[in-house]
mmCIF file of C-alpha atoms in Angstrom:
data_model
loop_
_atom_site.group_PDB
_atom_site.id
_atom_site.type_symbol
_atom_site.label_atom_id
_atom_site.label_comp_id
_atom_site.label_asym_id
_atom_site.label_seq_id
_atom_site.Cartn_x
_atom_site.Cartn_y
_atom_site.Cartn_z
ATOM 1 C CA MET X 1 5.227 2.828 9.619
ATOM 2 C CA THR X 2 7.772 3.578 12.318
ATOM 3 C CA SER X 3 10.384 0.826 12.622
ATOM 4 C CA TYR X 4 10.378 -0.988 15.954
ATOM 5 C CA ILE X 5 13.734 -1.388 17.745
ATOM 6 C CA PRO X 6 13.087 -3.215 21.063
ATOM 7 C CA HIS X 7 16.143 -2.003 23.011
ATOM 8 C CA ILE X 8 15.401 1.625 22.097
ATOM 9 C CA HIS X 9 11.652 2.066 21.795
ATOM 10 C CA HIS X 10 10.769 0.684 25.213
ATOM 11 C CA ARG X 11 12.922 3.385 26.802
ATOM 12 C CA ARG X 12 11.719 6.526 25.032
ATOM 13 C CA SER X 13 8.768 7.980 23.201
ATOM 14 C CA ILE X 14 8.540 7.220 19.492
ATOM 15 C CA ARG X 15 6.390 10.252 18.772
ATOM 16 C CA LEU X 16 7.675 12.811 16.266
ATOM 17 C CA LYS X 17 9.158 15.745 18.197
ATOM 18 C CA GLY X 18 7.509 19.086 17.567
ATOM 19 C CA TYR X 19 4.573 17.679 15.594
ATOM 20 C CA ASP X 20 1.087 18.729 16.678
ATOM 21 C CA TYR X 21 -0.862 15.477 16.754
ATOM 22 C CA ALA X 22 -4.075 17.422 17.304
ATOM 23 C CA GLN X 23 -3.963 19.181 13.943
ATOM 24 C CA ALA X 24 -6.151 18.192 11.028
ATOM 25 C CA GLY X 25 -4.852 15.347 8.891
ATOM 26 C CA LEU X 26 -4.676 11.611 8.297
ATOM 27 C CA TYR X 27 -2.724 9.241 10.530
ATOM 28 C CA PHE X 28 -1.892 5.536 10.204
ATOM 29 C CA VAL X 29 -1.747 3.930 13.652
ATOM 30 C CA THR X 30 -0.750 0.469 14.844
ATOM 31 C CA ILE X 31 -1.486 -0.819 18.349
ATOM 32 C CA CYS X 32 0.030 -4.123 19.499
ATOM 33 C CA VAL X 33 -1.144 -6.641 22.069
ATOM 34 C CA GLN X 34 1.064 -7.124 25.114
ATOM 35 C CA ASP X 35 3.832 -9.664 24.368
ATOM 36 C CA ARG X 36 2.320 -10.107 20.863
ATOM 37 C CA ILE X 37 -0.074 -12.757 22.250
ATOM 38 C CA HIS X 38 -2.842 -13.787 19.855
ATOM 39 C CA LEU X 39 -5.926 -12.557 21.719
ATOM 40 C CA PHE X 40 -8.326 -11.448 18.997
ATOM 41 C CA GLY X 41 -8.773 -14.491 16.755
ATOM 42 C CA ASP X 42 -7.053 -16.363 13.944
ATOM 43 C CA ILE X 43 -6.281 -16.052 10.260
ATOM 44 C CA VAL X 44 -8.235 -18.721 8.371
ATOM 45 C CA ASP X 45 -7.802 -19.081 4.606
ATOM 46 C CA GLY X 46 -6.319 -15.620 4.374
ATOM 47 C CA LYS X 47 -9.158 -13.946 6.273
ATOM 48 C CA MET X 48 -9.359 -12.671 9.836
ATOM 49 C CA LYS X 49 -11.795 -14.582 12.034
ATOM 50 C CA LEU X 50 -12.507 -12.502 15.125
ATOM 51 C CA ASN X 51 -13.274 -14.129 18.446
ATOM 52 C CA ILE X 52 -15.445 -12.283 20.953
ATOM 53 C CA PHE X 53 -12.502 -10.163 22.144
ATOM 54 C CA GLY X 54 -11.592 -9.294 18.578
ATOM 55 C CA GLN X 55 -15.185 -8.260 18.007
ATOM 56 C CA ILE X 56 -14.959 -5.951 21.014
ATOM 57 C CA ALA X 57 -11.688 -4.451 19.738
ATOM 58 C CA SER X 58 -13.340 -3.802 16.376
ATOM 59 C CA GLN X 59 -16.544 -2.356 17.849
ATOM 60 C CA GLU X 60 -14.679 -0.006 20.184
ATOM 61 C CA TRP X 61 -12.567 1.326 17.312
ATOM 62 C CA LYS X 62 -15.736 1.996 15.304
ATOM 63 C CA ALA X 63 -17.122 3.895 18.301
ATOM 64 C CA THR X 64 -14.250 6.396 18.121
ATOM 65 C CA GLU X 65 -15.875 8.687 15.574
ATOM 66 C CA LYS X 66 -19.174 8.565 17.467
ATOM 67 C CA ILE X 67 -17.468 9.691 20.664
ATOM 68 C CA ARG X 68 -15.233 12.316 19.034
ATOM 69 C CA ASP X 69 -17.039 14.437 16.467
ATOM 70 C CA ASN X 70 -13.780 15.713 14.975
ATOM 71 C CA THR X 71 -12.650 12.278 13.765
ATOM 72 C CA ARG X 72 -13.413 10.055 10.812
ATOM 73 C CA LEU X 73 -12.289 6.437 10.473
ATOM 74 C CA HIS X 74 -10.959 5.008 7.222
ATOM 75 C CA GLU X 75 -9.605 1.497 6.555
ATOM 76 C CA PHE X 76 -8.824 -0.577 9.646
ATOM 77 C CA ILE X 77 -8.267 -4.204 10.585
ATOM 78 C CA VAL X 78 -8.086 -6.069 13.888
ATOM 79 C CA MET X 79 -5.466 -8.817 13.559
ATOM 80 C CA PRO X 80 -4.694 -11.677 15.988
ATOM 81 C CA ASN X 81 -2.260 -9.620 18.062
ATOM 82 C CA HIS X 82 -2.504 -6.029 16.816
ATOM 83 C CA MET X 83 -4.687 -3.584 14.972
ATOM 84 C CA HIS X 84 -4.040 -1.151 12.125
ATOM 85 C CA GLY X 85 -6.181 1.856 11.324
ATOM 86 C CA ILE X 86 -6.273 5.110 9.407
ATOM 87 C CA ILE X 87 -7.859 7.888 11.414
ATOM 88 C CA GLU X 88 -8.602 11.394 10.185
ATOM 89 C CA ILE X 89 -8.716 14.457 12.413
ATOM 90 C CA LEU X 90 -11.077 16.860 10.687
ATOM 91 C CA PHE X 91 -10.622 19.910 12.871
ATOM 92 C CA GLN X 92 -9.328 20.901 16.284
ATOM 93 C CA ASN X 93 -11.891 20.985 19.053
ATOM 94 C CA LYS X 94 -11.262 23.943 21.345
ATOM 95 C CA GLY X 95 -13.264 22.636 24.285
ATOM 96 C CA GLU X 96 -16.795 21.700 25.273
ATOM 97 C CA GLU X 97 -18.057 25.282 25.584
ATOM 98 C CA ILE X 98 -17.143 26.092 21.999
ATOM 99 C CA ASP X 99 -18.409 22.729 20.761
ATOM 100 C CA GLN X 100 -21.809 23.351 22.302
ATOM 101 C CA GLU X 101 -22.104 26.623 20.401
ATOM 102 C CA ILE X 102 -21.484 25.006 17.015
ATOM 103 C CA ASP X 103 -24.679 24.369 15.095
ATOM 104 C CA LEU X 104 -25.324 20.725 14.152
ATOM 105 C CA LYS X 105 -25.394 21.645 10.481
ATOM 106 C CA ASP X 106 -21.986 23.286 10.842
ATOM 107 C CA LYS X 107 -20.647 20.157 12.537
ATOM 108 C CA ILE X 108 -21.852 18.015 9.664
ATOM 109 C CA HIS X 109 -20.250 20.415 7.195
ATOM 110 C CA LYS X 110 -16.946 20.222 9.033
ATOM 111 C CA LYS X 111 -17.122 16.454 9.339
ATOM 112 C CA SER X 112 -17.459 16.154 5.576
ATOM 113 C CA GLY X 113 -14.577 18.585 5.159
ATOM 114 C CA GLY X 114 -16.924 20.894 3.290
ATOM 115 C CA ASN X 115 -16.799 18.432 0.396
ATOM 116 C CA GLU X 116 -18.162 14.887 0.553
ATOM 117 C CA GLY X 117 -15.363 12.350 0.259
ATOM 118 C CA GLU X 118 -12.562 14.926 0.411
ATOM 119 C CA LEU X 119 -9.379 13.749 2.127
ATOM 120 C CA ARG X 120 -7.533 16.156 4.408
ATOM 121 C CA PHE X 121 -3.826 15.307 4.461
ATOM 122 C CA ALA X 122 -1.564 16.468 7.257
ATOM 123 C CA PRO X 123 0.281 19.718 6.540
ATOM 124 C CA THR X 124 4.064 19.635 6.422
ATOM 125 C CA SER X 125 4.529 22.467 8.898
ATOM 126 C CA THR X 126 4.908 21.773 12.613
ATOM 127 C CA GLY X 127 3.759 23.777 15.593
ATOM 128 C CA LYS X 128 3.321 23.747 19.318
ATOM 129 C CA PHE X 129 1.020 21.215 20.899
ATOM 130 C CA LYS X 130 -2.334 22.940 21.205
ATOM 131 C CA SER X 131 -5.073 20.501 22.122
ATOM 132 C CA PRO X 132 -3.866 17.431 24.058
ATOM 133 C CA SER X 133 -7.400 16.209 24.794
ATOM 134 C CA GLN X 134 -8.007 15.783 21.059
ATOM 135 C CA SER X 135 -4.600 14.385 20.097
ATOM 136 C CA ILE X 136 -3.933 11.009 18.520
ATOM 137 C CA GLY X 137 -2.391 9.933 21.823
ATOM 138 C CA ALA X 138 -5.594 10.745 23.710
ATOM 139 C CA ILE X 139 -7.684 8.895 21.128
ATOM 140 C CA ILE X 140 -5.494 5.792 21.420
ATOM 141 C CA ARG X 141 -5.533 5.919 25.222
ATOM 142 C CA GLY X 142 -9.310 6.188 25.214
ATOM 143 C CA TYR X 143 -9.591 3.262 22.821
ATOM 144 C CA LYS X 144 -7.297 1.089 24.928
ATOM 145 C CA ILE X 145 -9.184 1.871 28.137
ATOM 146 C CA ALA X 146 -12.581 1.203 26.549
ATOM 147 C CA THR X 147 -11.404 -2.083 25.026
ATOM 148 C CA ILE X 148 -9.875 -3.331 28.262
ATOM 149 C CA LYS X 149 -12.971 -2.406 30.279
ATOM 150 C CA LYS X 150 -15.356 -4.133 27.881
ATOM 151 C CA ILE X 151 -13.216 -7.286 27.683
ATOM 152 C CA LYS X 152 -12.761 -7.378 31.461
ATOM 153 C CA ASP X 153 -16.508 -6.973 32.026
ATOM 154 C CA THR X 154 -17.205 -9.747 29.517
ATOM 155 C CA ILE X 155 -14.828 -12.149 31.271
ATOM 156 C CA LEU X 156 -16.018 -11.307 34.790
ATOM 157 C CA ASN X 157 -19.637 -11.743 33.679
ATOM 158 C CA SER X 158 -18.946 -15.151 32.162
ATOM 159 C CA ASP X 159 -20.706 -18.252 33.444
ATOM 160 C CA SER X 160 -18.492 -19.307 36.347
ATOM 161 C CA SER X 161 -19.997 -22.779 36.433
ATOM 162 C CA THR X 162 -19.047 -23.640 32.865
ATOM 163 C CA GLY X 163 -16.262 -21.164 32.215
ATOM 164 C CA GLU X 164 -18.088 -20.035 29.085
ATOM 165 C CA LEU X 165 -18.394 -16.399 28.139
ATOM 166 C CA GLN X 166 -21.790 -14.828 28.592
ATOM 167 C CA PHE X 167 -21.673 -13.330 25.108
ATOM 168 C CA ALA X 168 -20.632 -16.097 22.741
ATOM 169 C CA PRO X 169 -19.397 -15.281 19.216
ATOM 170 C CA THR X 170 -22.230 -15.399 16.685
ATOM 171 C CA ALA X 171 -20.180 -17.008 13.931
ATOM 172 C CA PRO X 172 -19.841 -20.805 14.357
ATOM 173 C CA THR X 173 -16.316 -20.688 12.945
ATOM 174 C CA ALA X 174 -15.126 -17.966 15.332
ATOM 175 C CA PRO X 175 -11.978 -18.959 17.276
ATOM 176 C CA THR X 176 -12.103 -19.775 20.971
ATOM 177 C CA ALA X 177 -11.563 -16.706 23.133
ATOM 178 C CA PRO X 178 -8.248 -16.865 25.089
ATOM 179 C CA THR X 179 -9.704 -15.911 28.459
ATOM 180 C CA GLU X 180 -6.911 -17.431 30.559
ATOM 181 C CA GLU X 181 -4.209 -15.571 28.640
ATOM 182 C CA ILE X 182 -5.943 -12.264 29.298
ATOM 183 C CA ILE X 183 -6.353 -13.034 33.003
ATOM 184 C CA GLN X 184 -2.643 -13.934 33.196
ATOM 185 C CA LEU X 185 -1.869 -10.539 31.683
ATOM 186 C CA ASP X 186 -3.921 -9.020 34.539
ATOM 187 C CA PHE X 187 -6.055 -7.444 31.779
ATOM 188 C CA LYS X 188 -3.071 -5.367 30.583
ATOM 189 C CA ILE X 189 -3.976 -6.232 27.013
ATOM 190 C CA TRP X 190 -2.168 -3.537 25.060
ATOM 191 C CA GLN X 191 1.473 -2.554 24.847
ATOM 192 C CA ARG X 192 2.160 0.789 26.486
ATOM 193 C CA ASN X 193 3.151 2.541 23.286
ATOM 194 C CA TYR X 194 1.858 2.584 19.727
ATOM 195 C CA TYR X 195 3.154 3.405 16.259
ATOM 196 C CA GLU X 196 1.968 6.136 13.937
ATOM 197 C CA HIS X 197 2.695 7.398 10.454
ATOM 198 C CA ILE X 198 1.591 10.823 9.247
ATOM 199 C CA ILE X 199 -0.082 10.440 5.849
ATOM 200 C CA ARG X 200 0.894 13.387 3.677
ATOM 201 C CA ASP X 201 -0.374 12.539 0.177
ATOM 202 C CA GLU X 202 -2.745 10.411 -1.876
ATOM 203 C CA LYS X 203 -0.105 7.851 -2.892
ATOM 204 C CA SER X 204 0.817 7.153 0.712
ATOM 205 C CA TYR X 205 -2.871 6.905 1.615
ATOM 206 C CA GLN X 206 -3.548 4.345 -1.119
ATOM 207 C CA ASN X 207 -0.482 2.254 -0.244
ATOM 208 C CA ILE X 208 -1.401 2.114 3.436
ATOM 209 C CA SER X 209 -5.059 1.358 2.692
ATOM 210 C CA ASN X 210 -4.006 -1.550 0.480
ATOM 211 C CA TYR X 211 -1.617 -2.776 3.172
ATOM 212 C CA ILE X 212 -4.444 -2.845 5.719
ATOM 213 C CA ILE X 213 -6.857 -4.581 3.343
ATOM 214 C CA ASN X 214 -4.296 -7.247 2.379
ATOM 215 C CA ASN X 215 -2.879 -7.727 5.878
ATOM 216 C CA PRO X 216 -4.726 -11.003 6.647
ATOM 217 C CA ALA X 217 -3.740 -12.568 3.313
ATOM 218 C CA LYS X 218 -0.076 -11.788 4.017
ATOM 219 C CA TRP X 219 -0.137 -12.805 7.668
ATOM 220 C CA MET X 220 2.564 -15.477 7.338
ATOM 221 C CA GLU X 221 5.110 -12.829 6.312
ATOM 222 C CA ASP X 222 3.828 -10.132 8.696
ATOM 223 C CA LYS X 223 6.508 -8.837 11.069
ATOM 224 C CA PHE X 224 3.925 -8.724 13.867
ATOM 225 C CA ASN X 225 3.247 -12.460 13.536
ATOM 226 C CA SER X 226 4.806 -13.872 16.696
ATOM 227 C CA ALA X 227 4.155 -17.426 15.467
#
């Protein structure tokens, strides 16, 4: 994962120059909450307990591959103040007109990579940026916007007389949702940038998957833990 240097990374892009983020391959992404505030829940006994906002963040990430037919989600985790995920770009979409001409069966074939369970690692060659609407950056922007909108709607539709959210968490042990903190942020929940790592081989994929799975258990030593 790209190292974070505060006095540098807030001034320039941390994207890899010359790399086509729209090309097929696997990417490990990390998106942090503004000011590293714990908005999405707590770690309890080594497990992540999502509050209602954490549930929204998780649901909107899952919706990514439903919205974009050229993506597949792998391991991901929503943590108290950030989220990690592996996302796979299966093929480059060339625009709506071409997409509409593709037969559904062909789409399914492409989505499976032509082989059920096959992983498509990013090639080592670089090229010019070809399809900005389908890039990792566009996917992340869409996810951020959708998450913010859903959380904002949930807060604004809360019971003003009691201050309680309209949609309460279903789990009795779910943490209290930090509504006031989000309002103080003026609903600017996410940091402007994000981090990505291009996954090039099976070993890297397995290491990152294990990191995501074990992230809650190792929360106390996590560099994103602002506490």
